[in-house]
GROMACS .gro file of C-alpha atoms in nm:
model
  508
    1MET     CA    1  -7.164   3.231  10.928
    2ASP     CA    2  -6.806   3.342  10.999
    3SER     CA    3  -6.657   3.513  10.696
    4THR     CA    4  -6.302   3.408  10.803
    5PHE     CA    5  -6.357   3.056  10.669
    6ILE     CA    6  -6.199   2.985  10.330
    7LYS     CA    7  -6.461   2.912  10.064
    8ILE     CA    8  -6.369   2.654   9.799
    9ASN     CA    9  -6.505   2.505   9.480
   10LEU     CA   10  -6.512   2.132   9.540
   11ALA     CA   11  -6.529   2.051   9.171
   12SER     CA   12  -6.175   2.188   9.125
   13TYR     CA   13  -6.028   1.964   9.394
   14LEU     CA   14  -5.859   1.632   9.328
   15ILE     CA   15  -5.965   1.408   9.615
   16GLU     CA   16  -5.756   1.097   9.669
   17ASP     CA   17  -5.925   0.751   9.637
   18GLU     CA   18  -5.761   0.637   9.966
   19LEU     CA   19  -5.933   0.915  10.153
   20ILE     CA   20  -6.272   0.814  10.014
   21LYS     CA   21  -6.210   0.460  10.127
   22ASP     CA   22  -6.110   0.575  10.479
   23ILE     CA   23  -6.413   0.809  10.534
   24PRO     CA   24  -6.752   0.628  10.516
   25GLY     CA   25  -6.991   0.773  10.265
   26ALA     CA   26  -7.283   0.719  10.498
   27LEU     CA   27  -7.119   0.946  10.753
   28ALA     CA   28  -7.049   1.215  10.490
   29LYS     CA   29  -7.409   1.198  10.367
   30LYS     CA   30  -7.550   1.204  10.724
   31HIS     CA   31  -7.358   1.518  10.828
   32ASN     CA   32  -7.342   1.677  10.478
   33PHE     CA   33  -6.967   1.718  10.457
   34MET     CA   34  -6.695   1.616  10.208
   35PRO     CA   35  -6.343   1.503  10.306
   36VAL     CA   36  -6.089   1.709  10.105
   37PHE     CA   37  -5.747   1.600  10.226
   38LYS     CA   38  -5.566   1.447  10.526
   39ILE     CA   39  -5.226   1.547  10.677
   40GLY     CA   40  -5.107   1.324  10.957
   41ASP     CA   41  -5.393   1.292  11.208
   42THR     CA   42  -5.579   1.600  11.081
   43LEU     CA   43  -5.860   1.571  10.836
   44THR     CA   44  -5.974   1.878  10.634
   45ILE     CA   45  -6.340   1.870  10.532
   46ALA     CA   46  -6.568   2.094  10.335
   47THR     CA   47  -6.904   2.183  10.501
   48SER     CA   48  -7.174   2.438  10.460
   49GLU     CA   49  -7.174   2.484  10.841
   50PRO     CA   50  -6.806   2.545  10.934
   51ASP     CA   51  -6.905   2.706  11.269
   52ASN     CA   52  -7.121   2.413  11.378
   53LEU     CA   53  -6.917   2.301  11.678
   54VAL     CA   54  -7.152   2.015  11.765
   55LEU     CA   55  -7.089   1.869  11.425
   56LEU     CA   56  -6.717   1.900  11.448
   57ASP     CA   57  -6.712   1.741  11.792
   58GLU     CA   58  -6.914   1.448  11.666
   59LEU     CA   59  -6.691   1.396  11.368
   60GLN     CA   60  -6.382   1.426  11.583
   61ASN     CA   61  -6.512   1.154  11.817
   62GLU     CA   62  -6.638   0.920  11.540
   63LEU     CA   63  -6.324   0.945  11.326
   64GLY     CA   64  -6.063   0.977  11.602
   65MET     CA   65  -5.877   1.263  11.436
   66GLU     CA   66  -5.850   1.642  11.440
   67ILE     CA   67  -6.091   1.825  11.209
   68ASP     CA   68  -6.013   2.138  11.001
   69VAL     CA   69  -6.289   2.299  10.804
   70LEU     CA   70  -6.337   2.474  10.468
   71LEU     CA   71  -6.659   2.640  10.349
   72ALA     CA   72  -6.853   2.499  10.052
   73THR     CA   73  -7.215   2.519   9.933
   74THR     CA   74  -7.457   2.246  10.018
   75GLU     CA   75  -7.507   2.182   9.640
   76ASP     CA   76  -7.132   2.145   9.580
   77ILE     CA   77  -7.110   1.904   9.877
   78ASN     CA   78  -7.403   1.691   9.755
   79ASN     CA   79  -7.254   1.675   9.403
   80ALA     CA   80  -6.914   1.571   9.539
   81ILE     CA   81  -7.065   1.297   9.758
   82GLU     CA   82  -7.262   1.164   9.462
   83GLN     CA   83  -6.948   1.182   9.238
   84HIS     CA   84  -6.705   1.016   9.480
   85TYR     CA   85  -6.930   0.792   9.683
   86GLY     CA   86  -7.255   0.750   9.497
   87VAL     CA   87  -7.489   0.585   9.742
   88MET     CA   88  -7.354   0.234   9.722
   89ASP     CA   89  -7.246   0.223  10.084
   90LEU     CA   90  -7.593   0.356  10.184
   91ILE     CA   91  -7.752   0.085   9.980
   92GLU     CA   92  -7.529  -0.170  10.152
   93ALA     CA   93  -7.637  -0.035  10.493
   94SER     CA   94  -8.003  -0.058  10.383
   95VAL     CA   95  -7.958  -0.413  10.271
   96THR     CA   96  -7.802  -0.509  10.605
   97GLU     CA   97  -8.077  -0.338  10.799
   98ALA     CA   98  -8.343  -0.506  10.585
   99GLU     CA   99  -8.182  -0.850  10.640
  100GLN     CA  100  -8.179  -0.795  11.017
  101ARG     CA  101  -8.549  -0.696  11.010
  102GLU     CA  102  -8.636  -0.996  10.793
  103SER     CA  103  -8.453  -1.228  11.036
  104TYR     CA  104  -8.625  -1.077  11.336
  105GLU     CA  105  -8.966  -1.124  11.175
  106ARG     CA  106  -8.883  -1.482  11.087
  107ASP     CA  107  -8.774  -1.549  11.442
  108LEU     CA  108  -9.108  -1.428  11.562
  109GLY     CA  109  -9.269  -1.695  11.341
  110ILE     CA  110  -9.466  -1.447  11.129
  111GLN     CA  111  -9.266  -1.468  10.802
  112GLU     CA  112  -9.512  -1.690  10.625
  113ASN     CA  113  -9.811  -1.474  10.707
  114ILE     CA  114  -9.682  -1.116  10.654
  115LYS     CA  115  -9.950  -0.889  10.519
  116VAL     CA  116  -9.778  -0.596  10.348
  117SER     CA  117  -9.967  -0.270  10.358
  118THR     CA  118  -9.862   0.081  10.269
  119SER     CA  119  -9.824   0.184  10.637
  120GLU     CA  120  -9.621  -0.132  10.727
  121MET     CA  121  -9.392  -0.081  10.430
  122SER     CA  122  -9.336   0.283  10.512
  123ASP     CA  123  -9.183   0.172  10.849
  124SER     CA  124  -8.952  -0.081  10.685
  125SER     CA  125  -8.588  -0.038  10.580
  126ILE     CA  126  -8.699  -0.182  10.243
  127VAL     CA  127  -8.853   0.164  10.174
  128ASN     CA  128  -8.507   0.322  10.207
  129LEU     CA  129  -8.347   0.047   9.999
  130VAL     CA  130  -8.594   0.081   9.712
  131ASN     CA  131  -8.576   0.460   9.719
  132LEU     CA  132  -8.197   0.454   9.718
  133ILE     CA  133  -8.189   0.222   9.413
  134ILE     CA  134  -8.428   0.443   9.216
  135SER     CA  135  -8.261   0.766   9.319
  136GLN     CA  136  -7.914   0.637   9.238
  137ALA     CA  137  -8.042   0.517   8.897
  138ALA     CA  138  -8.187   0.861   8.826
  139LEU     CA  139  -7.869   1.036   8.934
  140ARG     CA  140  -7.668   0.813   8.703
  141LYS     CA  141  -7.914   0.896   8.419
  142ALA     CA  142  -8.019   0.532   8.382
  143SER     CA  143  -8.310   0.470   8.145
  144ASP     CA  144  -8.405   0.138   8.311
  145ILE     CA  145  -8.371  -0.045   8.639
  146HIS     CA  146  -8.370  -0.430   8.626
  147ILE     CA  147  -8.432  -0.622   8.951
  148GLU     CA  148  -8.362  -0.980   8.852
  149PRO     CA  149  -8.404  -1.281   9.079
  150LEU     CA  150  -8.162  -1.570   9.039
  151GLU     CA  151  -8.150  -1.896   9.230
  152LYS     CA  152  -7.967  -1.766   9.534
  153GLU     CA  153  -7.954  -1.391   9.496
  154ILE     CA  154  -8.100  -1.085   9.330
  155ILE     CA  155  -7.907  -0.878   9.075
  156VAL     CA  156  -7.990  -0.508   9.029
  157ARG     CA  157  -7.872  -0.382   8.690
  158LEU     CA  158  -7.900  -0.043   8.527
  159ARG     CA  159  -7.916   0.046   8.161
  160ILE     CA  160  -7.707   0.358   8.104
  161ASP     CA  161  -7.648   0.502   7.759
  162GLY     CA  162  -7.789   0.180   7.614
  163GLU     CA  163  -7.549  -0.050   7.802
  164MET     CA  164  -7.640  -0.281   8.093
  165SER     CA  165  -7.414  -0.284   8.399
  166GLU     CA  166  -7.439  -0.440   8.744
  167MET     CA  167  -7.534  -0.207   9.027
  168LYS     CA  168  -7.571  -0.437   9.325
  169LYS     CA  169  -7.624  -0.801   9.436
  170ILE     CA  170  -7.887  -0.840   9.709
  171PRO     CA  171  -7.971  -1.149   9.922
  172TYR     CA  172  -8.255  -1.353   9.775
  173LYS     CA  173  -8.460  -1.344  10.093
  174LEU     CA  174  -8.528  -0.975  10.031
  175LEU     CA  175  -8.704  -1.040   9.696
  176LEU     CA  176  -9.053  -1.057   9.835
  177PRO     CA  177  -9.043  -0.734  10.042
  178ILE     CA  178  -8.868  -0.547   9.757
  179VAL     CA  179  -9.126  -0.658   9.497
  180SER     CA  180  -9.412  -0.588   9.736
  181ARG     CA  181  -9.285  -0.236   9.805
  182ILE     CA  182  -9.254  -0.163   9.433
  183LYS     CA  183  -9.603  -0.302   9.371
  184VAL     CA  184  -9.749  -0.084   9.647
  185MET     CA  185  -9.578   0.224   9.505
  186SER     CA  186  -9.693   0.151   9.146
  187GLY     CA  187 -10.052   0.052   9.221
  188MET     CA  188 -10.010  -0.318   9.133
  189ASP     CA  189 -10.190  -0.616   9.298
  190ILE     CA  190  -9.939  -0.738   9.560
  191ALA     CA  191 -10.135  -1.059   9.608
  192GLU     CA  192 -10.094  -1.160   9.240
  193SER     CA  193  -9.757  -1.303   9.137
  194ARG     CA  194  -9.857  -1.553   8.862
  195ILE     CA  195  -9.924  -1.306   8.579
  196PRO     CA  196  -9.739  -0.999   8.439
  197GLN     CA  197  -9.846  -0.663   8.563
  198ASP     CA  198  -9.790  -0.300   8.475
  199GLY     CA  199  -9.794   0.010   8.690
  200HIS     CA  200  -9.651   0.353   8.725
  201ILE     CA  201  -9.502   0.582   9.000
  202ASN     CA  202  -9.463   0.958   9.006
  203MET     CA  203  -9.166   1.078   9.212
  204THR     CA  204  -8.948   1.382   9.267
  205ILE     CA  205  -8.581   1.304   9.258
  206ASP     CA  206  -8.316   1.573   9.317
  207GLY     CA  207  -8.589   1.832   9.265
  208LYS     CA  208  -8.697   1.692   8.930
  209ALA     CA  209  -9.032   1.521   8.862
  210VAL     CA  210  -8.979   1.165   8.721
  211GLU     CA  211  -9.235   0.912   8.597
  212LEU     CA  212  -9.156   0.548   8.653
  213ARG     CA  213  -9.319   0.284   8.440
  214VAL     CA  214  -9.307  -0.052   8.620
  215SER     CA  215  -9.335  -0.399   8.464
  216SER     CA  216  -9.341  -0.731   8.654
  217LEU     CA  217  -9.290  -1.071   8.494
  218PRO     CA  218  -9.309  -1.409   8.676
  219THR     CA  219  -8.996  -1.618   8.632
  220ILE     CA  220  -8.887  -1.956   8.771
  221PHE     CA  221  -8.701  -1.780   9.057
  222GLY     CA  222  -8.962  -1.512   9.136
  223GLU     CA  223  -9.095  -1.194   8.989
  224ASN     CA  224  -8.860  -0.986   8.764
  225ILE     CA  225  -8.913  -0.612   8.790
  226VAL     CA  226  -8.811  -0.361   8.518
  227ILE     CA  227  -8.857   0.010   8.585
  228ARG     CA  228  -8.835   0.263   8.306
  229LEU     CA  229  -8.742   0.620   8.410
  230LEU     CA  230  -8.892   0.905   8.213
  231PRO     CA  231  -8.854   1.276   8.275
  232LYS     CA  232  -9.195   1.413   8.382
  233GLY     CA  233  -9.137   1.748   8.213
  234GLY     CA  234  -9.131   1.586   7.874
  235ILE     CA  235  -8.888   1.534   7.584
  236THR     CA  236  -8.771   1.882   7.491
  237PHE     CA  237  -8.494   1.798   7.247
  238SER     CA  238  -8.460   1.998   6.936
  239LEU     CA  239  -8.304   1.865   6.612
  240LYS     CA  240  -7.985   2.050   6.700
  241ASP     CA  241  -7.946   1.843   7.011
  242LEU     CA  242  -7.959   1.509   6.825
  243GLY     CA  243  -7.627   1.518   6.652
  244PHE     CA  244  -7.725   1.578   6.289
  245ALA     CA  245  -7.444   1.669   6.043
  246ASP     CA  246  -7.505   2.018   5.891
  247LYS     CA  247  -7.595   1.876   5.549
  248ILE     CA  248  -7.845   1.617   5.685
  249ALA     CA  249  -7.990   1.877   5.930
  250ASP     CA  250  -8.063   2.130   5.654
  251THR     CA  251  -8.219   1.877   5.421
  252PHE     CA  252  -8.425   1.708   5.692
  253SER     CA  253  -8.539   2.042   5.823
  254LYS     CA  254  -8.681   2.134   5.482
  255ALA     CA  255  -8.844   1.789   5.444
  256ILE     CA  256  -9.038   1.803   5.771
  257ARG     CA  257  -9.191   2.135   5.662
  258SER     CA  258  -9.345   1.976   5.352
  259PRO     CA  259  -9.727   2.031   5.322
  260TYR     CA  260  -9.797   1.661   5.269
  261GLY     CA  261  -9.633   1.318   5.223
  262ILE     CA  262  -9.478   1.057   5.449
  263ILE     CA  263  -9.150   1.082   5.639
  264LEU     CA  264  -9.029   0.760   5.800
  265VAL     CA  265  -8.775   0.714   6.082
  266THR     CA  266  -8.618   0.370   6.088
  267GLY     CA  267  -8.400   0.163   6.313
  268PRO     CA  268  -8.405  -0.115   6.571
  269THR     CA  269  -8.568  -0.087   6.914
  270GLY     CA  270  -8.378   0.158   7.134
  271SER     CA  271  -8.223   0.352   6.845
  272GLY     CA  272  -8.393   0.686   6.942
  273LYS     CA  273  -8.674   0.691   6.680
  274THR     CA  274  -8.935   0.832   6.923
  275THR     CA  275  -8.701   1.099   7.048
  276THR     CA  276  -8.634   1.212   6.691
  277LEU     CA  277  -9.006   1.224   6.611
  278TYR     CA  278  -9.076   1.425   6.928
  279ALA     CA  279  -8.791   1.663   6.830
  280VAL     CA  280  -8.952   1.698   6.480
  281LEU     CA  281  -9.295   1.777   6.636
  282ASN     CA  282  -9.133   2.036   6.870
  283GLU     CA  283  -8.965   2.190   6.566
  284ILE     CA  284  -9.284   2.233   6.352
  285ASN     CA  285  -9.538   2.278   6.630
  286ASP     CA  286  -9.721   2.615   6.631
  287ILE     CA  287 -10.072   2.744   6.672
  288SER     CA  288 -10.140   2.733   6.296
  289LYS     CA  289 -10.119   2.352   6.282
  290ASN     CA  290 -10.345   2.075   6.411
  291ILE     CA  291 -10.108   1.797   6.511
  292ILE     CA  292 -10.238   1.457   6.632
  293THR     CA  293 -10.039   1.153   6.733
  294LEU     CA  294 -10.107   0.786   6.788
  295GLU     CA  295  -9.859   0.634   7.030
  296ASP     CA  296  -9.782   0.312   7.218
  297PRO     CA  297  -9.730   0.443   7.478
  298VAL     CA  298  -9.738   0.829   7.498
  299GLU     CA  299  -9.385   0.894   7.632
  300SER     CA  300  -9.411   1.268   7.677
  301GLN     CA  301  -9.665   1.542   7.662
  302ILE     CA  302  -9.629   1.812   7.399
  303GLU     CA  303  -9.810   2.138   7.428
  304LEU     CA  304 -10.079   2.209   7.154
  305VAL     CA  305 -10.052   1.845   7.028
  306ARG     CA  306 -10.343   1.600   7.066
  307GLN     CA  307 -10.185   1.277   7.181
  308VAL     CA  308 -10.369   0.940   7.170
  309GLN     CA  309 -10.246   0.618   7.333
  310ILE     CA  310 -10.355   0.303   7.162
  311ASN     CA  311 -10.547   0.057   7.364
  312PRO     CA  312 -10.576  -0.284   7.195
  313LYS     CA  313 -10.803  -0.423   7.471
  314ALA     CA  314 -11.059  -0.156   7.396
  315GLY     CA  315 -11.011  -0.196   7.017
  316LEU     CA  316 -10.805   0.110   6.963
  317HIS     CA  317 -10.520   0.007   6.732
  318PHE     CA  318 -10.297   0.213   6.506
  319SER     CA  319 -10.529   0.142   6.217
  320THR     CA  320 -10.859   0.212   6.387
  321GLY     CA  321 -10.718   0.522   6.558
  322LEU     CA  322 -10.582   0.652   6.225
  323ARG     CA  323 -10.932   0.625   6.074
  324SER     CA  324 -11.072   0.838   6.352
  325ILE     CA  325 -10.792   1.090   6.338
  326LEU     CA  326 -10.867   1.165   5.976
  327ARG     CA  327 -11.209   1.286   6.085
  328GLN     CA  328 -11.043   1.539   6.331
  329ASP     CA  329 -10.918   1.772   6.054
  330PRO     CA  330 -10.544   1.716   6.113
  331ASP     CA  331 -10.255   1.891   5.932
  332VAL     CA  332  -9.985   1.666   6.075
  333ILE     CA  333 -10.026   1.308   6.191
  334MET     CA  334  -9.768   1.102   6.382
  335VAL     CA  335  -9.825   0.726   6.388
  336GLY     CA  336  -9.598   0.547   6.642
  337GLU     CA  337  -9.527   0.258   6.411
  338ILE     CA  338  -9.643   0.104   6.086
  339ARG     CA  339  -9.700  -0.257   6.176
  340ASP     CA  340  -9.940  -0.392   5.915
  341LEU     CA  341 -10.075  -0.336   5.571
  342GLU     CA  342 -10.394  -0.169   5.684
  343THR     CA  343 -10.197   0.097   5.884
  344ALA     CA  344  -9.955   0.144   5.589
  345GLU     CA  345 -10.239   0.197   5.340
  346LEU     CA  346 -10.415   0.442   5.568
  347ALA     CA  347 -10.095   0.637   5.624
  348ILE     CA  348 -10.041   0.653   5.248
  349ARG     CA  349 -10.400   0.757   5.186
  350SER     CA  350 -10.359   1.033   5.446
  351ALA     CA  351 -10.041   1.159   5.272
  352LEU     CA  352 -10.204   1.155   4.929
  353THR     CA  353 -10.503   1.353   5.052
  354GLY     CA  354 -10.293   1.641   5.182
  355HIS     CA  355 -10.161   1.543   5.525
  356LEU     CA  356  -9.803   1.531   5.651
  357VAL     CA  357  -9.747   1.190   5.814
  358PHE     CA  358  -9.463   1.082   6.035
  359SER     CA  359  -9.409   0.720   6.141
  360THR     CA  360  -9.144   0.453   6.220
  361LEU     CA  361  -9.040   0.117   6.081
  362HIS     CA  362  -8.793  -0.146   6.203
  363THR     CA  363  -8.543  -0.171   5.918
  364ASN     CA  364  -8.161  -0.169   5.906
  365ASP     CA  365  -8.120   0.115   5.663
  366SER     CA  366  -8.320   0.379   5.480
  367PRO     CA  367  -8.366   0.208   5.136
  368SER     CA  368  -8.497  -0.113   5.311
  369ALA     CA  369  -8.788   0.077   5.454
  370LEU     CA  370  -8.929   0.130   5.103
  371ILE     CA  371  -8.895  -0.242   5.019
  372ARG     CA  372  -9.049  -0.331   5.357
  373LEU     CA  373  -9.368  -0.140   5.268
  374ILE     CA  374  -9.385  -0.322   4.931
  375ASP     CA  375  -9.334  -0.657   5.105
  376MET     CA  376  -9.626  -0.572   5.332
  377GLY     CA  377  -9.846  -0.553   5.027
  378VAL     CA  378  -9.843  -0.179   4.937
  379GLU     CA  379  -9.829  -0.116   4.569
  380PRO     CA  380  -9.490   0.018   4.451
  381PHE     CA  381  -9.647   0.321   4.275
  382LEU     CA  382  -9.822   0.423   4.602
  383VAL     CA  383  -9.486   0.398   4.792
  384SER     CA  384  -9.302   0.607   4.527
  385SER     CA  385  -9.575   0.872   4.516
  386SER     CA  386  -9.628   0.918   4.895
  387ILE     CA  387  -9.280   0.874   5.068
  388LEU     CA  388  -9.087   1.201   5.089
  389ALA     CA  389  -8.791   1.092   5.299
  390VAL     CA  390  -8.656   0.804   5.511
  391LEU     CA  391  -8.421   0.875   5.801
  392ALA     CA  392  -8.235   0.572   5.937
  393GLN     CA  393  -8.048   0.611   6.267
  394ARG     CA  394  -7.854   0.448   6.547
  395LEU     CA  395  -7.725   0.573   6.881
  396VAL     CA  396  -7.360   0.569   6.978
  397ARG     CA  397  -7.208   0.660   7.313
  398THR     CA  398  -7.013   0.985   7.329
  399ILE     CA  399  -6.664   1.015   7.474
  400CYS     CA  400  -6.650   1.146   7.830
  401LYS     CA  401  -6.523   1.498   7.819
  402LYS     CA  402  -6.353   1.478   8.160
  403CYS     CA  403  -6.121   1.183   8.074
  404LYS     CA  404  -6.095   1.229   7.693
  405THR     CA  405  -5.744   1.139   7.569
  406GLU     CA  406  -5.571   1.070   7.239
  407TYR     CA  407  -5.525   0.706   7.135
  408LYS     CA  408  -5.432   0.503   6.820
  409PRO     CA  409  -5.705   0.281   6.681
  410THR     CA  410  -5.628  -0.089   6.625
  411ALA     CA  411  -5.532  -0.219   6.283
  412ASP     CA  412  -5.874  -0.382   6.250
  413GLU     CA  413  -6.054  -0.055   6.337
  414LEU     CA  414  -5.840   0.139   6.082
  415ASP     CA  415  -5.911  -0.125   5.817
  416LEU     CA  416  -6.280  -0.183   5.875
  417LEU     CA  417  -6.367   0.188   5.875
  418GLY     CA  418  -6.106   0.301   5.631
  419LEU     CA  419  -5.965   0.553   5.884
  420ASP     CA  420  -5.665   0.778   5.806
  421GLU     CA  421  -5.383   0.655   6.027
  422SER     CA  422  -5.223   1.000   6.025
  423LYS     CA  423  -5.521   1.170   6.196
  424THR     CA  424  -5.574   1.213   6.569
  425TYR     CA  425  -5.837   0.995   6.747
  426TYR     CA  426  -5.979   0.999   7.095
  427LYS     CA  427  -6.126   0.773   7.361
  428GLY     CA  428  -6.210   0.808   7.729
  429ARG     CA  429  -5.969   0.666   7.991
  430GLY     CA  430  -6.255   0.608   8.236
  431CYS     CA  431  -6.313   0.819   8.543
  432LYS     CA  432  -6.563   0.870   8.820
  433ALA     CA  433  -6.772   1.111   8.621
  434CYS     CA  434  -6.839   0.839   8.356
  435ASN     CA  435  -6.840   0.545   8.598
  436LYS     CA  436  -6.508   0.421   8.458
  437THR     CA  437  -6.663   0.351   8.117
  438GLY     CA  438  -6.500   0.631   7.915
  439TYR     CA  439  -6.836   0.735   7.779
  440LYS     CA  440  -7.101   0.974   7.892
  441GLY     CA  441  -7.416   1.047   7.697
  442ARG     CA  442  -7.523   0.938   7.348
  443THR     CA  443  -7.562   1.098   7.007
  444GLY     CA  444  -7.717   0.978   6.680
  445ILE     CA  445  -7.560   0.875   6.357
  446TYR     CA  446  -7.793   0.909   6.057
  447GLU     CA  447  -7.851   0.848   5.690
  448LEU     CA  448  -8.119   1.051   5.512
  449LEU     CA  449  -8.269   0.924   5.188
  450ILE     CA  450  -8.470   1.177   4.983
  451LEU     CA  451  -8.663   1.016   4.698
  452ASN     CA  452  -8.593   1.152   4.350
  453GLU     CA  453  -8.745   1.052   4.015
  454ASN     CA  454  -8.475   0.795   3.947
  455MET     CA  455  -8.537   0.608   4.270
  456LYS     CA  456  -8.914   0.623   4.218
  457GLU     CA  457  -8.877   0.457   3.880
  458GLN     CA  458  -8.656   0.183   4.034
  459LEU     CA  459  -8.917   0.121   4.307
  460ILE     CA  460  -9.186   0.067   4.044
  461LYS     CA  461  -8.960  -0.185   3.879
  462ARG     CA  462  -8.945  -0.370   4.220
  463VAL     CA  463  -8.563  -0.375   4.248
  464SER     CA  464  -8.414  -0.542   4.553
  465ALA     CA  465  -8.318  -0.354   4.876
  466LEU     CA  466  -7.953  -0.409   4.797
  467GLU     CA  467  -7.984  -0.264   4.453
  468LEU     CA  468  -8.182   0.028   4.581
  469ARG     CA  469  -7.913   0.092   4.837
  470ARG     CA  470  -7.642   0.088   4.567
  471ILE     CA  471  -7.845   0.338   4.360
  472ALA     CA  472  -7.892   0.558   4.666
  473LEU     CA  473  -7.515   0.558   4.740
  474ASP     CA  474  -7.441   0.643   4.377
  475LEU     CA  475  -7.673   0.940   4.410
  476GLY     CA  476  -7.485   1.072   4.710
  477LEU     CA  477  -7.648   0.905   5.009
  478LEU     CA  478  -7.430   0.964   5.320
  479SER     CA  479  -7.438   0.628   5.500
  480MET     CA  480  -7.466   0.598   5.875
  481GLN     CA  481  -7.118   0.454   5.887
  482LEU     CA  482  -6.973   0.754   5.704
  483ASP     CA  483  -7.166   0.982   5.942
  484GLY     CA  484  -7.014   0.783   6.223
  485ILE     CA  485  -6.662   0.820   6.082
  486GLU     CA  486  -6.712   1.201   6.072
  487LYS     CA  487  -6.806   1.188   6.441
  488ILE     CA  488  -6.503   0.971   6.517
  489GLU     CA  489  -6.270   1.222   6.344
  490ALA     CA  490  -6.443   1.508   6.530
  491GLY     CA  491  -6.364   1.340   6.862
  492VAL     CA  492  -6.730   1.280   6.946
  493THR     CA  493  -6.725   0.901   6.963
  494THR     CA  494  -6.491   0.604   6.903
  495PRO     CA  495  -6.441   0.342   6.622
  496GLU     CA  496  -6.560   0.073   6.866
  497GLU     CA  497  -6.902   0.239   6.902
  498VAL     CA  498  -6.956   0.298   6.533
  499LEU     CA  499  -6.856  -0.059   6.442
  500LYS     CA  500  -7.090  -0.194   6.707
  501VAL     CA  501  -7.397  -0.047   6.538
  502THR     CA  502  -7.299  -0.032   6.170
  503ASP     CA  503  -7.087  -0.333   6.091
  504PHE     CA  504  -7.360  -0.470   5.858
  505LEU     CA  505  -7.333  -0.161   5.642
  506LYS     CA  506  -7.079  -0.077   5.375
  507ALA     CA  507  -6.928   0.272   5.381
  508LYS     CA  508  -6.850   0.243   5.016
   0.00000   0.00000   0.00000
């Protein structure tokens, strides 16, 4: 490669939106170049092959302008293409190609009798369309892909940082081949569309192994597909990665190293409970401990940990699995969720006989978890003698670092959260890096309840959840809302996010 070419770092260049609109992303992706700027009839591009004269001639002919070149790495070019174009124009091209193929097959009179096989699907543009949707979702760090049939079209939506957003509308006539392709990939029965099915796919996307869990559900307009994306390498978060305030982190870290007792993590579905429990297991895991888990499903593999996936059809429930685990000489037990009295009583018995037990409950705050166990039928004295700590949590989106800017909260936000008007607050303006949302990534807000003798006495007296919360606050419980306010003042998140998940709580 000629050393006379100027090498640039594309990440430091501000590329105009008008230039992105003028130069097709499909062309940039095809020839692996990135337009940088245009002066008159001369376009300057970044390429990893600046001395490729055939490429330059092709671009000159296709674009009808003179081409100047700069040198950039292939990785930088790919990152810039994904940042500025994504693959939406490529998806559009695949949709058009798939429509043309579908029309051609229909004109041949074979549409009603198509038999989809793996080899047939591999020749279809539907393969490219499905792969592009999945790869774009992975690159955007989506947790789920929703392919939803409506009366006249299909909507593809992504869940990113807990929020749903539309990715693409697709003509309804492509529903059957798209669903069939996904079923072939995930090992489902493509001939069965009347009942729900589950499957999984292992893929490599951008050099990373990804597991896809696929669910189909028959609706009045056709089969709805949801694909959950999970990193194949496992959940490797540590407690430091989860956004704990220093005081909570120190106290929780001591609690999880207790020799016995129960530690509960509570919150609604999607609040990060499983991720927290995995981080806890990573933190305490070593060769001296026998750790066994019961999960539904097993979301990630942890070295040295025996992980069991429950199977209700085979009679393996949390309660039956827990009975068997106790005969496996465990030191630490993780039960995915306490759903019934039998599981609760077995977990408590395990704790009282010298085991450390971790589990989850669906409650709004930490004191309510204790009352929930009593409502299930567990005796209050058993709850008070076995529970060590309850961690309640929510997830809030974090402000995008690339477009972070100062702003003044609304009067309602100041009032509802009791914010100090004289302090500086931040939000994201919205940029390409965060897909115009102003947010990128999520962190947790927490409240940690450690049971003391006073609280144990109140539990035995069967006080209400509200009274128990008041006592806990009087004893110094840092509420989730107060934890959220600290993160607002630190410029991590916004008042809007904290109010969205904690408006039912009182900061006191």
